[in-house]
Short mmCIF file of C-alpha atoms in Angstrom, two decimals:
data_model
loop_
_atom_site.label_atom_id
_atom_site.label_comp_id
_atom_site.label_asym_id
_atom_site.label_seq_id
_atom_site.Cartn_x
_atom_site.Cartn_y
_atom_site.Cartn_z
CA MET T 1 2.19 3.73 -8.50
CA ARG T 2 -0.05 6.72 -7.74
CA VAL T 3 -3.57 5.86 -6.58
CA PHE T 4 -6.34 8.08 -5.26
CA LYS T 5 -9.12 8.02 -2.68
CA TYR T 6 -12.01 10.48 -2.83
CA ARG T 7 -13.45 11.56 0.53
CA GLY T 8 -16.46 13.66 1.41
CA GLY T 9 -19.61 13.80 3.51
CA ASP T 10 -21.22 15.46 6.49
CA LYS T 11 -19.49 16.74 9.62
CA ASP T 12 -19.21 13.27 11.18
CA VAL T 13 -17.78 11.74 8.01
CA PHE T 14 -15.20 14.52 7.70
CA SER T 15 -14.22 14.06 11.35
CA ARG T 16 -13.78 10.33 10.75
CA ASP T 17 -11.67 10.91 7.64
CA LEU T 18 -9.52 13.47 9.44
CA SER T 19 -8.95 11.01 12.28
CA SER T 20 -7.86 8.25 9.90
CA LEU T 21 -5.36 10.61 8.24
CA GLU T 22 -4.02 11.70 11.60
CA GLN T 23 -3.61 8.11 12.84
CA ASP T 24 -2.25 6.70 9.55
CA TYR T 25 -4.85 4.08 8.75
CA PHE T 26 -7.52 3.31 6.19
CA TRP T 27 -10.74 1.41 6.83
CA SER T 28 -11.51 -1.60 4.65
CA PRO T 29 -15.21 -2.54 4.88
CA ASN T 30 -16.78 -5.92 4.22
CA TYR T 31 -18.22 -6.64 0.80
CA ASP T 32 -21.82 -5.99 1.86
CA LYS T 33 -20.95 -2.38 2.78
CA LEU T 34 -19.95 -1.39 -0.77
CA ASN T 35 -22.19 1.02 -2.65
CA ASP T 36 -23.17 -1.28 -5.54
CA PRO T 37 -25.67 -3.99 -4.44
CA CYS T 38 -24.77 -5.99 -7.56
CA GLU T 39 -21.18 -6.37 -6.33
CA GLY T 40 -20.06 -9.93 -5.78
CA LEU T 41 -22.53 -11.48 -8.20
CA VAL T 42 -20.43 -14.47 -9.23
CA LEU T 43 -21.73 -17.70 -10.76
CA THR T 44 -20.04 -20.58 -8.94
CA ASP T 45 -22.58 -23.41 -9.22
CA GLN T 46 -20.90 -24.61 -12.39
CA VAL T 47 -17.76 -25.56 -10.45
CA PHE T 48 -19.63 -27.75 -8.02
CA ASP T 49 -21.63 -29.35 -10.86
CA GLN T 50 -18.44 -30.13 -12.77
CA LEU T 51 -16.77 -31.55 -9.67
CA ASP T 52 -19.83 -33.73 -9.04
CA VAL T 53 -19.56 -35.07 -12.59
CA LEU T 54 -15.89 -35.87 -12.01
CA ASN T 55 -16.78 -37.46 -8.71
CA SER T 56 -19.32 -39.70 -10.42
CA ALA T 57 -16.91 -40.63 -13.21
CA LEU T 58 -14.26 -41.60 -10.67
CA SER T 59 -16.64 -43.55 -8.44
CA ASN T 60 -15.06 -46.86 -9.46
CA THR T 61 -11.48 -45.67 -9.08
CA LYS T 62 -9.23 -45.44 -6.06
CA GLN T 63 -10.69 -43.80 -2.97
CA THR T 64 -7.76 -41.37 -2.87
CA SER T 65 -9.02 -39.69 -6.06
CA LEU T 66 -12.46 -39.20 -4.53
CA ASN T 67 -10.92 -37.84 -1.35
CA SER T 68 -8.90 -35.39 -3.42
CA LEU T 69 -12.05 -34.11 -5.14
CA ASP T 70 -13.82 -33.73 -1.81
CA SER T 71 -10.84 -31.78 -0.49
CA LEU T 72 -10.90 -29.60 -3.60
CA LYS T 73 -14.60 -28.82 -3.13
CA GLU T 74 -13.98 -27.97 0.51
CA ALA T 75 -11.01 -25.74 -0.35
CA PHE T 76 -13.06 -23.95 -3.02
CA SER T 77 -15.92 -23.41 -0.57
CA ASP T 78 -13.46 -21.93 1.91
CA LEU T 79 -12.09 -19.62 -0.78
CA ILE T 80 -15.59 -18.36 -1.58
CA ALA T 81 -16.21 -17.79 2.13
CA THR T 82 -13.14 -15.54 2.35
CA LYS T 83 -15.00 -12.96 0.26
CA ASP T 84 -17.39 -12.34 3.14
CA LYS T 85 -14.58 -12.13 5.70
CA SER T 86 -12.25 -9.91 3.69
CA GLY T 87 -12.04 -6.13 3.70
CA ILE T 88 -11.95 -4.08 0.50
CA TYR T 89 -10.33 -0.67 0.06
CA SER T 90 -11.37 0.91 -3.22
CA LEU T 91 -9.07 3.38 -4.97
CA SER T 92 -8.89 5.05 -8.36
CA LYS T 93 -6.14 5.66 -10.89
CA THR T 94 -7.39 9.20 -11.56
CA PHE T 95 -8.04 12.32 -9.50
CA THR T 96 -9.51 14.47 -12.29
CA ASP T 97 -12.77 12.69 -13.09
CA GLU T 98 -15.77 14.98 -12.56
CA LEU T 99 -18.13 12.08 -11.80
CA LEU T 100 -15.87 10.72 -9.07
CA TRP T 101 -15.66 14.17 -7.51
CA ALA T 102 -19.45 14.43 -7.63
CA HIS T 103 -20.20 10.92 -6.33
CA TYR T 104 -17.46 10.33 -3.75
CA ALA T 105 -16.23 13.78 -2.72
CA ASP T 106 -19.55 15.36 -1.80
CA SER T 107 -19.88 17.29 -5.07
CA HIS T 108 -16.46 18.92 -4.63
CA ASN T 109 -17.03 19.82 -0.96
CA GLY T 110 -14.58 17.05 -0.10
CA PHE T 111 -11.03 16.14 -1.03
CA CYS T 112 -8.93 13.46 -2.68
CA ILE T 113 -5.92 11.69 -1.18
CA GLU T 114 -2.95 10.68 -3.34
CA TYR T 115 -1.17 7.54 -2.12
CA ASP T 116 1.97 5.75 -3.14
CA LEU T 117 0.49 2.25 -3.50
CA ASP T 118 3.69 0.37 -2.65
CA LYS T 119 4.20 2.43 0.49
CA LEU T 120 0.53 2.08 1.42
CA CYS T 121 0.85 -1.71 1.45
CA GLU T 122 4.44 -2.01 2.71
CA PHE T 123 3.63 -2.98 6.30
CA GLU T 124 1.28 -5.82 5.36
CA GLY T 125 2.09 -6.41 1.71
CA ALA T 126 2.26 -10.20 1.93
CA ARG T 127 -1.20 -10.30 3.50
CA TYR T 128 -2.87 -8.01 0.96
CA SER T 129 -4.04 -8.76 -2.57
CA ILE T 130 -4.14 -5.91 -5.10
CA PHE T 131 -6.34 -6.11 -8.20
CA ASP T 132 -7.42 -3.89 -11.04
CA VAL T 133 -11.19 -4.05 -11.20
CA ILE T 134 -12.44 -5.89 -14.29
CA TYR T 135 -15.43 -4.28 -16.01
CA GLN T 136 -17.72 -6.50 -18.09
CA ASN T 137 -21.31 -6.81 -19.26
CA LYS T 138 -22.13 -10.06 -17.48
CA PRO T 139 -21.33 -11.47 -14.03
CA PRO T 140 -18.15 -13.57 -13.91
CA ILE T 141 -18.37 -17.36 -14.02
CA ILE T 142 -15.97 -19.55 -12.11
CA ASN T 143 -15.50 -23.06 -13.47
CA VAL T 144 -13.13 -25.99 -13.01
CA ASP T 145 -10.58 -24.50 -15.42
CA ASP T 146 -10.18 -21.54 -13.06
CA ILE T 147 -9.38 -23.67 -10.03
CA PHE T 148 -6.79 -25.68 -11.97
CA ALA T 149 -5.10 -22.59 -13.45
CA SER T 150 -1.45 -21.87 -12.64
CA ASP T 151 -2.39 -18.84 -10.54
CA ALA T 152 -5.74 -20.23 -9.44
CA GLN T 153 -6.10 -18.56 -6.07
CA ASN T 154 -5.45 -15.03 -7.33
CA GLU T 155 -7.65 -15.50 -10.40
CA VAL T 156 -10.55 -16.82 -8.33
CA ILE T 157 -10.18 -14.09 -5.69
CA GLN T 158 -10.15 -11.43 -8.41
CA LYS T 159 -13.37 -12.80 -9.89
CA LEU T 160 -14.95 -12.96 -6.44
CA THR T 161 -13.95 -9.48 -5.31
CA SER T 162 -12.99 -7.27 -8.24
CA VAL T 163 -15.46 -7.56 -11.11
CA LYS T 164 -18.10 -4.89 -11.78
CA SER T 165 -20.58 -3.93 -14.45
CA LYS T 166 -19.19 -2.14 -17.51
CA ARG T 167 -21.20 0.92 -16.46
CA TRP T 168 -18.64 1.58 -13.69
CA ASP T 169 -15.52 1.61 -15.86
CA TYR T 170 -15.10 5.39 -15.60
CA GLU T 171 -13.95 4.83 -12.00
CA GLN T 172 -10.66 3.20 -13.14
CA GLU T 173 -10.76 1.32 -9.85
CA ILE T 174 -8.01 -0.62 -8.15
CA ARG T 175 -8.67 -2.59 -4.95
CA ILE T 176 -6.69 -3.66 -1.93
CA ILE T 177 -8.15 -6.86 -0.49
CA THR T 178 -7.32 -7.24 3.21
CA PRO T 179 -7.67 -10.46 5.25
CA SER T 180 -10.39 -8.92 7.41
CA LYS T 181 -12.40 -5.73 7.67
CA GLY T 182 -11.33 -2.83 9.86
CA LYS T 183 -8.43 -0.47 10.42
CA GLN T 184 -5.33 -1.08 8.29
CA TYR T 185 -2.30 0.93 9.41
CA TYR T 186 0.27 2.22 6.93
CA ASP T 187 3.52 4.19 6.71
CA PHE T 188 2.44 7.84 6.87
CA ARG T 189 4.74 8.63 3.93
CA ALA T 190 2.25 6.77 1.71
CA VAL T 191 0.17 9.98 1.68
CA LYS T 192 1.85 12.11 -0.97
CA ALA T 193 -0.70 14.84 -1.64
CA ILE T 194 -4.18 16.15 -0.89
CA TYR T 195 -6.36 17.67 -3.63
CA PHE T 196 -9.11 19.98 -2.39
CA GLY T 197 -12.48 20.09 -4.17
CA LEU T 198 -13.77 23.19 -5.93
CA ARG T 199 -16.19 23.89 -3.08
CA MET T 200 -14.17 22.76 -0.09
CA SER T 201 -14.25 25.31 2.72
CA GLU T 202 -11.20 27.21 3.89
CA LYS T 203 -11.86 25.93 7.41
CA LYS T 204 -11.62 22.28 6.35
CA ILE T 205 -8.54 22.95 4.24
CA ARG T 206 -6.82 24.46 7.27
CA LEU T 207 -7.86 21.53 9.48
CA ILE T 208 -6.33 19.02 7.08
CA MET T 209 -3.09 20.99 6.74
CA LYS T 210 -2.80 21.38 10.50
CA THR T 211 -3.47 17.68 11.06
CA LEU T 212 -0.79 16.63 8.57
CA GLN T 213 1.90 19.17 9.45
CA GLY T 214 5.46 17.90 9.50
CA ARG T 215 4.75 15.02 7.09
CA GLY T 216 5.89 16.55 3.81
CA VAL T 217 2.45 16.32 2.20
CA LYS T 218 1.81 18.49 -0.87
CA TYR T 219 -1.47 20.36 -1.33
CA PHE T 220 -3.39 21.27 -4.47
CA GLN T 221 -6.60 23.15 -5.25
CA MET T 222 -8.76 21.67 -8.00
CA GLN T 223 -9.83 24.15 -10.68
CA LEU T 224 -11.90 24.15 -13.86
CA LYS T 225 -10.05 24.77 -17.09
CA SER T 226 -11.22 27.88 -18.87
CA ASN T 227 -14.19 27.23 -21.19
CA SER T 228 -14.05 23.52 -20.42
CA TYR T 229 -15.48 20.76 -18.25
CA GLU T 230 -11.97 19.47 -17.62
CA LEU T 231 -10.42 19.67 -14.19
CA THR T 232 -6.94 20.91 -13.45
CA TYR T 233 -5.14 21.80 -10.23
CA GLN T 234 -2.86 24.42 -8.67
CA ARG T 235 -0.24 23.97 -5.96
CA LEU T 236 -1.07 25.53 -2.58
CA ASP T 237 1.36 26.66 0.08
CA ASP T 238 1.30 24.69 3.31
CA LEU T 239 -0.32 26.99 5.86
CA TYR T 240 1.42 25.20 8.73
CA PRO T 241 5.09 24.81 7.75
CA THR T 242 7.30 23.38 10.47
CA GLN T 243 10.84 22.10 10.91
CA GLN T 244 9.60 19.48 13.36
CA LYS T 245 9.27 16.19 11.51
CA TYR T 246 6.44 13.80 12.30
CA LYS T 247 7.56 10.61 14.08
CA TYR T 248 11.20 11.71 14.10
CA SER T 249 13.53 9.87 16.46
CA ILE T 250 16.99 8.27 16.54
CA SER T 251 16.89 4.57 17.33
CA PRO T 252 19.69 2.45 18.79
CA ILE T 253 22.08 0.39 16.69
CA ASP T 254 22.58 -3.17 17.90
CA GLU T 255 26.12 -3.90 19.14
CA TYR T 256 26.81 -6.44 16.38
CA THR T 257 25.06 -4.64 13.54
CA ILE T 258 28.15 -3.57 11.58
CA ASP T 259 31.00 -6.03 11.13
CA VAL T 260 33.67 -4.27 9.06
CA GLN T 261 36.36 -6.77 10.05
CA ASN T 262 34.87 -9.51 7.87
CA LEU T 263 34.45 -7.30 4.83
CA ASP T 264 36.56 -8.55 1.94
CA ASN T 265 39.54 -6.29 1.15
CA LYS T 266 38.24 -5.49 -2.33
CA TRP T 267 35.29 -3.71 -0.71
CA SER T 268 37.29 -1.98 2.02
CA LYS T 269 37.08 1.49 0.49
CA TYR T 270 33.32 1.36 0.97
CA LYS T 271 33.42 0.72 4.74
CA PRO T 272 32.29 4.28 5.63
CA TYR T 273 29.05 3.61 3.77
CA LEU T 274 28.10 0.92 6.26
CA PHE T 275 28.14 3.51 9.04
CA LYS T 276 26.39 6.12 6.88
CA LEU T 277 23.59 3.68 6.09
CA ALA T 278 23.22 2.81 9.77
CA GLU T 279 22.72 6.51 10.57
CA ILE T 280 20.12 6.84 7.82
CA VAL T 281 18.19 3.77 8.95
CA ARG T 282 18.15 4.65 12.65
CA ARG T 283 16.26 7.81 11.69
CA GLU T 284 13.57 5.90 9.82
CA PRO T 285 10.23 6.86 11.45
CA TYR T 286 9.28 3.27 12.23
CA CYS T 287 12.71 1.96 13.22
CA GLN T 288 12.95 0.62 16.77
CA GLU T 289 16.45 -0.81 16.36
CA VAL T 290 18.97 -1.30 13.56
CA THR T 291 19.88 -4.99 13.55
CA MET T 292 22.00 -5.46 10.41
CA VAL T 293 23.96 -3.33 7.96
CA THR T 294 26.07 -5.05 5.33
CA LEU T 295 27.12 -5.18 1.70
CA ASP T 296 24.85 -7.14 -0.62
CA THR T 297 27.54 -9.15 -2.39
CA THR T 298 24.98 -10.98 -4.55
CA LYS T 299 23.90 -7.73 -6.26
CA SER T 300 27.04 -5.59 -6.01
CA THR T 301 29.81 -4.91 -8.47
CA ILE T 302 33.05 -3.15 -7.62
CA ASP T 303 31.83 -0.02 -9.41
CA ASN T 304 28.27 -0.23 -8.13
CA PRO T 305 28.03 -1.66 -4.61
CA ILE T 306 24.60 -2.20 -3.05
CA PHE T 307 24.18 -2.01 0.70
CA PHE T 308 21.26 -3.23 2.73
CA ALA T 309 20.05 -2.80 6.27
CA LEU T 310 17.54 -4.65 8.40
CA TYR T 311 15.65 -2.94 11.18
CA LYS T 312 12.96 -3.87 13.67
CA ARG T 313 9.65 -2.08 13.11
CA VAL T 314 7.64 -3.80 15.84
CA GLU T 315 8.25 -6.97 17.82
CA HIS T 316 8.92 -9.87 15.42
CA LYS T 317 8.46 -7.67 12.34
CA TYR T 318 11.40 -6.35 10.36
CA LEU T 319 11.85 -4.13 7.31
CA ARG T 320 14.73 -4.04 4.86
CA MET T 321 16.29 -1.06 3.09
CA SER T 322 18.62 -1.34 0.07
CA LEU T 323 20.58 1.66 -1.23
CA THR T 324 23.36 2.44 -3.70
CA ILE T 325 26.29 4.63 -2.66
CA ASN T 326 24.75 7.61 -4.49
CA GLN T 327 21.47 7.14 -2.63
CA ILE T 328 23.35 6.84 0.66
CA ASP T 329 25.28 10.04 -0.05
CA GLU T 330 22.09 11.91 -0.95
CA GLN T 331 20.18 10.83 2.16
CA PHE T 332 23.15 11.15 4.50
CA ALA T 333 23.68 14.75 3.37
CA LEU T 334 20.21 15.60 4.70
CA ILE T 335 21.02 14.53 8.26
CA GLU T 336 21.46 17.59 10.46
CA ASP T 337 21.89 16.10 13.93
CA LEU T 338 24.98 13.87 13.75
CA ASP T 339 27.15 13.63 16.81
CA GLU T 340 30.06 16.07 16.45
CA ASN T 341 32.55 13.20 16.76
CA TRP T 342 30.89 11.04 14.11
CA CYS T 343 33.12 11.99 11.19
CA SER T 344 36.36 11.46 13.09
CA LEU T 345 35.16 8.04 14.24
CA HIS T 346 33.65 6.65 11.03
CA ALA T 347 34.47 8.72 7.96
CA LYS T 348 37.58 6.65 7.26
CA ALA T 349 36.58 3.42 8.96
#
């Protein structure tokens, strides 16, 4: 999914934004740093009142029921408290809204980043929550029904963090909720494109292109449609083309990564793809070591085998890659630095 972040401000703000792009992170602030002071206005007293009524009604029943209600109140209080601890990264589903350019990109003196949302969250996906902002005329109310819902935690967190007044619906906002505020690092390939505002200076455009060279980022200049308020865009050439890829390296392959001997005979014709996939994975920018390459027998058919690899990103953190034979062939064909003996060793393994 494509999502967008508008950036703009004075010299210090631009320097900060440039640094975050260079170092591959976004900053998620606490709730009280957001620009709408009405944010987070959630009516929760009703939950505690309802739980108190239940508590009173169960006063003559087993103590375990009362203990359960007390635990529920405590858990709900903890959930509310997470709002103040969490970080929030606000994004939009559009990059062509004139109000967003005016409000968040310094009246077109700034720029807009296009992210791939899945890639942006890949490193810490299990720890992030992602919500579409709900726009409504009244503050949300959380009651007992919410905390007993099938997906209670997500529904409550969304009401606590991602509800705004209807007046803001033009923003088409989507939010990443992080466990805490601060720097959140991502795979640099999450940044797909940069859109430059109508008034952005040539100097700043050059600085961004130079900072992001070697990363395959596309660049566009925003423009006004003729006789219209609508915004459009035009592709720009990268002013700093280079053959040197950012974060390019070739990582080691663990000794026991590929075990072709135990591959069932019916899959034997696909053995070379195990070695091809290993070569692809070891060139992944964040790969420290390839630890497993095998055939995914649970998802494969004889005519459409699926291969997967596991590699270490950082200590105790691993990423998985799954590819079809066509995808392997496509990516393998792009490799230009294979050892000259590779084909003779593995092409007919």
